[in-house]
mmCIF file of C-alpha atoms in Angstrom:
data_model
loop_
_atom_site.group_PDB
_atom_site.id
_atom_site.type_symbol
_atom_site.label_atom_id
_atom_site.label_comp_id
_atom_site.label_asym_id
_atom_site.label_seq_id
_atom_site.Cartn_x
_atom_site.Cartn_y
_atom_site.Cartn_z
ATOM 1 C CA MET A 21 0.000 0.000 0.000
ATOM 2 C CA SER A 22 1.065 3.604 -0.550
ATOM 3 C CA LYS A 23 2.403 5.749 2.282
ATOM 4 C CA PRO A 24 -0.797 7.848 2.287
ATOM 5 C CA GLY A 25 -2.722 4.599 2.694
ATOM 6 C CA GLN A 26 -0.646 3.618 5.720
ATOM 7 C CA GLN A 27 -1.122 7.073 7.200
ATOM 8 C CA VAL A 28 -4.904 6.804 6.810
ATOM 9 C CA ILE A 29 -4.866 3.497 8.670
ATOM 10 C CA SER A 30 -2.747 4.860 11.487
ATOM 11 C CA ARG A 31 -4.852 8.001 11.749
ATOM 12 C CA LEU A 32 -8.116 6.082 11.961
ATOM 13 C CA ARG A 33 -6.716 3.797 14.642
ATOM 14 C CA GLN A 34 -5.623 6.796 16.662
ATOM 15 C CA MET A 35 -9.042 8.414 16.247
ATOM 16 C CA ILE A 36 -10.524 5.278 17.772
ATOM 17 C CA LEU A 37 -8.057 5.246 20.659
ATOM 18 C CA SER A 38 -8.697 8.920 21.407
ATOM 19 C CA GLY A 39 -12.463 8.483 21.319
ATOM 20 C CA GLU A 40 -12.932 10.746 18.335
ATOM 21 C CA LEU A 41 -14.642 7.818 16.625
ATOM 22 C CA ALA A 42 -17.249 6.356 18.972
ATOM 23 C CA SER A 43 -18.463 2.776 19.195
ATOM 24 C CA GLY A 44 -21.604 2.374 17.152
ATOM 25 C CA GLN A 45 -20.702 5.294 14.893
ATOM 26 C CA ARG A 46 -21.365 4.723 11.198
ATOM 27 C CA LEU A 47 -18.551 5.392 8.743
ATOM 28 C CA ALA A 48 -18.769 5.939 5.011
ATOM 29 C CA GLU A 49 -16.022 6.389 2.414
ATOM 30 C CA ILE A 50 -16.850 9.844 1.072
ATOM 31 C CA PRO A 51 -17.268 11.791 4.345
ATOM 32 C CA THR A 52 -14.271 10.019 5.882
ATOM 33 C CA ALA A 53 -12.123 10.809 2.836
ATOM 34 C CA GLU A 54 -13.211 14.451 2.979
ATOM 35 C CA GLN A 55 -12.483 14.645 6.698
ATOM 36 C CA LEU A 56 -8.968 13.234 6.251
ATOM 37 C CA GLY A 57 -8.257 15.132 3.033
ATOM 38 C CA VAL A 58 -7.541 12.031 0.947
ATOM 39 C CA SER A 59 -9.127 10.135 -1.939
ATOM 40 C CA ARG A 60 -11.646 7.342 -1.409
ATOM 41 C CA THR A 61 -9.220 4.541 -2.342
ATOM 42 C CA PRO A 62 -7.003 4.569 0.793
ATOM 43 C CA VAL A 63 -10.109 4.957 2.953
ATOM 44 C CA ARG A 64 -11.742 1.951 1.285
ATOM 45 C CA ILE A 65 -8.635 -0.160 1.867
ATOM 46 C CA ALA A 66 -8.349 1.072 5.445
ATOM 47 C CA PHE A 67 -11.935 0.107 6.206
ATOM 48 C CA ARG A 68 -11.332 -3.407 4.904
ATOM 49 C CA THR A 69 -8.148 -3.765 6.916
ATOM 50 C CA LEU A 70 -9.753 -2.526 10.120
ATOM 51 C CA GLU A 71 -12.637 -4.905 9.567
ATOM 52 C CA GLN A 72 -10.170 -7.798 9.410
ATOM 53 C CA GLU A 73 -8.588 -6.587 12.653
ATOM 54 C CA GLY A 74 -11.932 -6.637 14.416
ATOM 55 C CA LEU A 75 -12.277 -2.896 14.799
ATOM 56 C CA LEU A 76 -15.068 -2.300 12.274
ATOM 57 C CA THR A 77 -18.167 -4.214 11.276
ATOM 58 C CA LYS A 78 -19.421 -4.047 7.696
ATOM 59 C CA LEU A 79 -23.054 -3.069 7.400
ATOM 60 C CA THR A 80 -25.485 -5.061 5.261
ATOM 61 C CA GLY A 81 -25.950 -2.088 2.993
ATOM 62 C CA ARG A 82 -23.077 0.338 2.528
ATOM 63 C CA GLY A 83 -20.541 1.546 5.015
ATOM 64 C CA TYR A 84 -19.162 0.308 8.335
ATOM 65 C CA ILE A 85 -19.866 0.716 12.019
ATOM 66 C CA VAL A 86 -17.231 1.202 14.728
ATOM 67 C CA ARG A 87 -17.172 -1.840 16.942
ATOM 68 C CA GLN A 88 -16.945 -1.669 20.728
ATOM 69 C CA VAL A 89 -13.809 -3.349 22.063
ATOM 70 C CA THR A 90 -12.797 -3.975 25.669
ATOM 71 C CA GLN A 91 -9.414 -3.561 27.331
ATOM 72 C CA ALA A 92 -9.463 -7.259 28.274
ATOM 73 C CA GLU A 93 -9.979 -8.281 24.650
ATOM 74 C CA ILE A 94 -6.979 -6.236 23.511
ATOM 75 C CA SER A 95 -4.732 -7.430 26.350
ATOM 76 C CA GLY A 96 -5.592 -11.067 25.696
ATOM 77 C CA SER A 97 -4.869 -10.944 21.971
ATOM 78 C CA ILE A 98 -1.575 -9.102 22.515
ATOM 79 C CA GLU A 99 -0.484 -11.607 25.142
ATOM 80 C CA VAL A 100 -1.152 -14.498 22.764
ATOM 81 C CA ARG A 101 0.934 -12.795 20.072
ATOM 82 C CA GLY A 102 3.775 -12.369 22.554
ATOM 83 C CA VAL A 103 3.732 -16.074 23.403
ATOM 84 C CA LEU A 104 3.716 -17.119 19.740
ATOM 85 C CA GLU A 105 6.428 -14.690 18.626
ATOM 86 C CA GLY A 106 8.496 -15.569 21.691
ATOM 87 C CA LEU A 107 8.357 -19.229 20.662
ATOM 88 C CA ALA A 108 9.358 -18.254 17.116
ATOM 89 C CA ALA A 109 12.391 -16.327 18.411
ATOM 90 C CA ARG A 110 13.495 -19.233 20.608
ATOM 91 C CA GLN A 111 13.222 -21.729 17.777
ATOM 92 C CA ALA A 112 14.993 -19.347 15.383
ATOM 93 C CA ALA A 113 17.901 -19.201 17.848
ATOM 94 C CA GLU A 114 17.958 -22.981 18.109
ATOM 95 C CA ASN A 115 17.869 -23.433 14.322
ATOM 96 C CA THR A 116 20.524 -20.779 13.531
ATOM 97 C CA LEU A 117 19.811 -17.991 11.048
ATOM 98 C CA SER A 118 20.773 -18.431 7.401
ATOM 99 C CA ALA A 119 23.288 -16.033 5.878
ATOM 100 C CA GLU A 120 20.488 -14.383 3.906
ATOM 101 C CA GLN A 121 18.319 -13.916 6.997
ATOM 102 C CA THR A 122 21.222 -12.493 8.953
ATOM 103 C CA ASP A 123 22.070 -10.016 6.212
ATOM 104 C CA GLU A 124 18.481 -8.832 5.863
ATOM 105 C CA LEU A 125 17.961 -8.438 9.607
ATOM 106 C CA LEU A 126 21.158 -6.399 9.831
ATOM 107 C CA ARG A 127 19.955 -4.217 6.950
ATOM 108 C CA LEU A 128 16.633 -3.625 8.704
ATOM 109 C CA LEU A 129 18.373 -2.740 11.966
ATOM 110 C CA LYS A 130 20.611 -0.273 10.160
ATOM 111 C CA GLN A 131 17.568 1.244 8.467
ATOM 112 C CA GLY A 132 15.938 1.685 11.866
ATOM 113 C CA ASP A 133 19.077 3.268 13.290
ATOM 114 C CA SER A 134 18.984 5.873 10.524
ATOM 115 C CA LEU A 135 15.290 6.477 11.137
ATOM 116 C CA PHE A 136 15.687 7.256 14.833
ATOM 117 C CA GLU A 137 19.071 8.978 14.911
ATOM 118 C CA LYS A 138 17.518 12.368 14.108
ATOM 119 C CA GLY A 139 15.740 12.314 17.484
ATOM 120 C CA HIS A 140 12.104 12.620 16.379
ATOM 121 C CA ILE A 141 9.478 10.801 14.324
ATOM 122 C CA ASN A 142 6.568 11.758 12.075
ATOM 123 C CA GLU A 143 3.864 10.032 10.019
ATOM 124 C CA GLN A 144 6.229 9.382 7.105
ATOM 125 C CA ASP A 145 8.679 7.764 9.487
ATOM 126 C CA LEU A 146 5.870 5.609 10.824
ATOM 127 C CA ALA A 147 5.137 4.276 7.341
ATOM 128 C CA ILE A 148 8.811 3.327 6.946
ATOM 129 C CA TYR A 149 8.898 1.781 10.405
ATOM 130 C CA HIS A 150 5.747 -0.207 9.658
ATOM 131 C CA ASP A 151 7.322 -1.995 6.681
ATOM 132 C CA MET A 152 10.629 -2.466 8.463
ATOM 133 C CA ASN A 153 8.932 -3.828 11.580
ATOM 134 C CA GLN A 154 6.672 -6.150 9.605
ATOM 135 C CA ARG A 155 9.577 -7.700 7.696
ATOM 136 C CA PHE A 156 11.726 -8.036 10.843
ATOM 137 C CA HIS A 157 9.028 -10.051 12.601
ATOM 138 C CA GLN A 158 8.307 -12.081 9.463
ATOM 139 C CA ILE A 159 11.935 -13.185 9.122
ATOM 140 C CA ILE A 160 12.018 -14.408 12.725
ATOM 141 C CA ILE A 161 8.809 -16.385 12.198
ATOM 142 C CA GLU A 162 10.233 -17.897 9.000
ATOM 143 C CA ALA A 163 13.480 -18.740 10.802
ATOM 144 C CA SER A 164 11.555 -20.735 13.413
ATOM 145 C CA LEU A 165 10.794 -23.341 10.698
ATOM 146 C CA ASN A 166 7.473 -23.881 12.460
ATOM 147 C CA SER A 167 4.514 -23.309 10.134
ATOM 148 C CA ALA A 168 2.057 -23.752 13.016
ATOM 149 C CA ILE A 169 3.255 -20.447 14.511
ATOM 150 C CA ALA A 170 2.441 -18.493 11.354
ATOM 151 C CA GLU A 171 -0.979 -20.163 11.126
ATOM 152 C CA ALA A 172 -1.796 -19.388 14.764
ATOM 153 C CA LEU A 173 -0.660 -15.769 14.369
ATOM 154 C CA SER A 174 -2.828 -15.408 11.285
ATOM 155 C CA ARG A 175 -5.908 -16.451 13.255
ATOM 156 C CA ASN A 176 -5.006 -14.196 16.188
ATOM 157 C CA GLU A 177 -4.547 -11.166 13.908
ATOM 158 C CA HIS A 178 -8.306 -10.915 13.456
ATOM 159 C CA LEU A 179 -8.530 -9.663 17.052
ATOM 160 C CA PRO A 180 -8.147 -5.937 17.889
ATOM 161 C CA PHE A 181 -4.550 -4.662 17.888
ATOM 162 C CA ALA A 182 -3.172 -8.221 17.837
ATOM 163 C CA SER A 183 -1.375 -7.795 14.524
ATOM 164 C CA VAL A 184 2.175 -6.493 14.358
ATOM 165 C CA ASN A 185 0.810 -4.182 11.649
ATOM 166 C CA ALA A 186 -1.730 -2.541 13.964
ATOM 167 C CA LEU A 187 0.161 0.655 14.721
ATOM 168 C CA ALA A 188 -1.452 3.824 16.018
ATOM 169 C CA PHE A 189 0.329 7.155 16.168
ATOM 170 C CA ASP A 190 -0.495 10.059 18.487
ATOM 171 C CA GLN A 191 0.300 13.267 16.602
ATOM 172 C CA ASN A 192 -0.336 15.271 19.752
ATOM 173 C CA ASN A 193 2.531 13.682 21.669
ATOM 174 C CA LEU A 194 5.357 13.139 19.209
ATOM 175 C CA ALA A 195 8.048 13.026 21.895
ATOM 176 C CA LYS A 196 6.345 10.099 23.608
ATOM 177 C CA GLU A 197 5.822 8.293 20.312
ATOM 178 C CA TYR A 198 9.484 8.718 19.431
ATOM 179 C CA ARG A 199 10.500 7.120 22.748
ATOM 180 C CA ARG A 200 8.050 4.245 22.248
ATOM 181 C CA PHE A 201 9.133 3.334 18.741
ATOM 182 C CA ASN A 202 12.826 3.907 19.419
ATOM 183 C CA PHE A 203 12.617 1.591 22.429
ATOM 184 C CA ALA A 204 10.903 -1.047 20.281
ATOM 185 C CA HIS A 205 13.739 -0.743 17.783
ATOM 186 C CA MET A 206 16.307 -1.261 20.548
ATOM 187 C CA GLN A 207 14.431 -4.450 21.429
ATOM 188 C CA HIS A 208 14.887 -5.543 17.806
ATOM 189 C CA HIS A 209 18.628 -5.170 18.293
ATOM 190 C CA ALA A 210 18.482 -7.197 21.503
ATOM 191 C CA VAL A 211 16.428 -10.062 20.097
ATOM 192 C CA PHE A 212 18.656 -10.264 17.006
ATOM 193 C CA ASP A 213 21.732 -10.500 19.239
ATOM 194 C CA ALA A 214 20.126 -13.295 21.263
ATOM 195 C CA ILE A 215 19.062 -15.260 18.176
ATOM 196 C CA GLN A 216 22.413 -14.850 16.451
ATOM 197 C CA ASN A 217 24.198 -16.141 19.560
ATOM 198 C CA GLY A 218 21.894 -19.131 19.961
ATOM 199 C CA GLN A 219 20.400 -17.857 23.229
ATOM 200 C CA GLY A 220 16.912 -19.282 22.852
ATOM 201 C CA SER A 221 15.525 -18.498 26.301
ATOM 202 C CA ARG A 222 16.794 -14.916 26.154
ATOM 203 C CA ALA A 223 15.408 -14.419 22.655
ATOM 204 C CA GLU A 224 12.013 -15.715 23.742
ATOM 205 C CA ALA A 225 11.891 -13.455 26.808
ATOM 206 C CA ILE A 226 12.835 -10.343 24.825
ATOM 207 C CA MET A 227 10.286 -11.067 22.094
ATOM 208 C CA ARG A 228 7.505 -11.587 24.620
ATOM 209 C CA GLU A 229 8.413 -8.326 26.325
ATOM 210 C CA HIS A 230 8.525 -6.668 22.904
ATOM 211 C CA ALA A 231 4.838 -7.465 22.420
ATOM 212 C CA ASN A 232 4.097 -5.722 25.711
ATOM 213 C CA ALA A 233 4.927 -2.396 24.069
ATOM 214 C CA THR A 234 1.523 -2.697 22.438
ATOM 215 C CA HIS A 235 -0.078 -2.947 25.863
ATOM 216 C CA GLY A 236 -0.031 0.841 25.813
ATOM 217 C CA TYR A 237 -3.175 0.519 23.709
ATOM 218 C CA ALA A 238 -4.803 -1.677 26.333
ATOM 219 C CA LYS A 239 -3.867 0.782 29.082
ATOM 220 C CA THR A 240 -5.440 3.593 27.090
ATOM 221 C CA PHE A 241 -8.712 1.697 26.958
ATOM 222 C CA SER A 242 -8.459 0.812 30.635
ATOM 223 C CA GLN A 243 -8.100 4.506 31.521
ATOM 224 C CA MET A 244 -11.073 5.335 29.328
ATOM 225 C CA GLU A 245 -13.146 2.685 31.096
ATOM 226 C CA GLU A 246 -12.200 4.065 34.506
ATOM 227 C CA SER A 247 -13.131 7.604 33.492
ATOM 228 C CA GLY A 248 -16.439 6.430 32.062
ATOM 229 C CA GLU A 249 -15.574 7.321 28.483
ATOM 230 C CA LYS A 250 -16.790 5.251 25.555
ATOM 231 C CA ILE A 251 -14.466 2.706 24.021
ATOM 232 C CA HIS A 252 -14.408 2.425 20.235
ATOM 233 C CA ILE A 253 -12.206 0.586 17.837
ATOM 234 C CA LEU A 254 -12.131 0.281 14.069
ATOM 235 C CA ASN A 255 -11.584 -2.963 12.261
ATOM 236 C CA ASN A 256 -8.554 -3.589 10.063
ATOM 237 C CA VAL A 257 -7.102 -0.998 7.785
ATOM 238 C CA SER A 258 -4.449 -2.455 5.523
ATOM 239 C CA ALA A 259 -1.097 -1.169 6.628
ATOM 240 C CA SER A 260 1.392 -2.411 4.092
ATOM 241 C CA THR A 261 3.180 0.255 2.104
#
């Protein structure tokens, strides 16, 4: 997907997290495209992606409705992803990375270093990070040589914010977002080091902790519940660039 398409996905997710899009709210392509200042195509793709993620429900006629999602639902799906990706990292360490996998992971880490060295992040950076992050995780899953992990992750990705692609970006707190994504990138360095050195238990622990970075979403919903605010989440918006 194009970078504008990825930005539309991220923006819609953040609108859900912030409460700007309420549960039960109906969404249509044209007004949403006008609101975001984009064409209908990226909005259409975003709606489909968010539906797959369990954030939106397609109406019988035309359009979608924002689905209500609980903090417990998000936490549970993220925890399952952490367990599965932790297992993948451990088995990748036990199997030993191929030369091609090692080279590509090193390239991705270097790309991330360049992305974060300027000390801030924006929506364009997020689109780059999305692709980089997606491929990094995919290589580790492939290196596990365990097809059951990929199949289980595929099923789990239909739950809210369970997918590694389900990134949201708070434009109102760029300093915090920079720290969050930069820390996640440092975890990439750590898990690569563990896998490359055959440290299966360490690799598994780091990868499981890596998934916890997404728990920030769950905490957001928990705070909204405590304050009595409505919780709303959109279903999948395709995030590939």
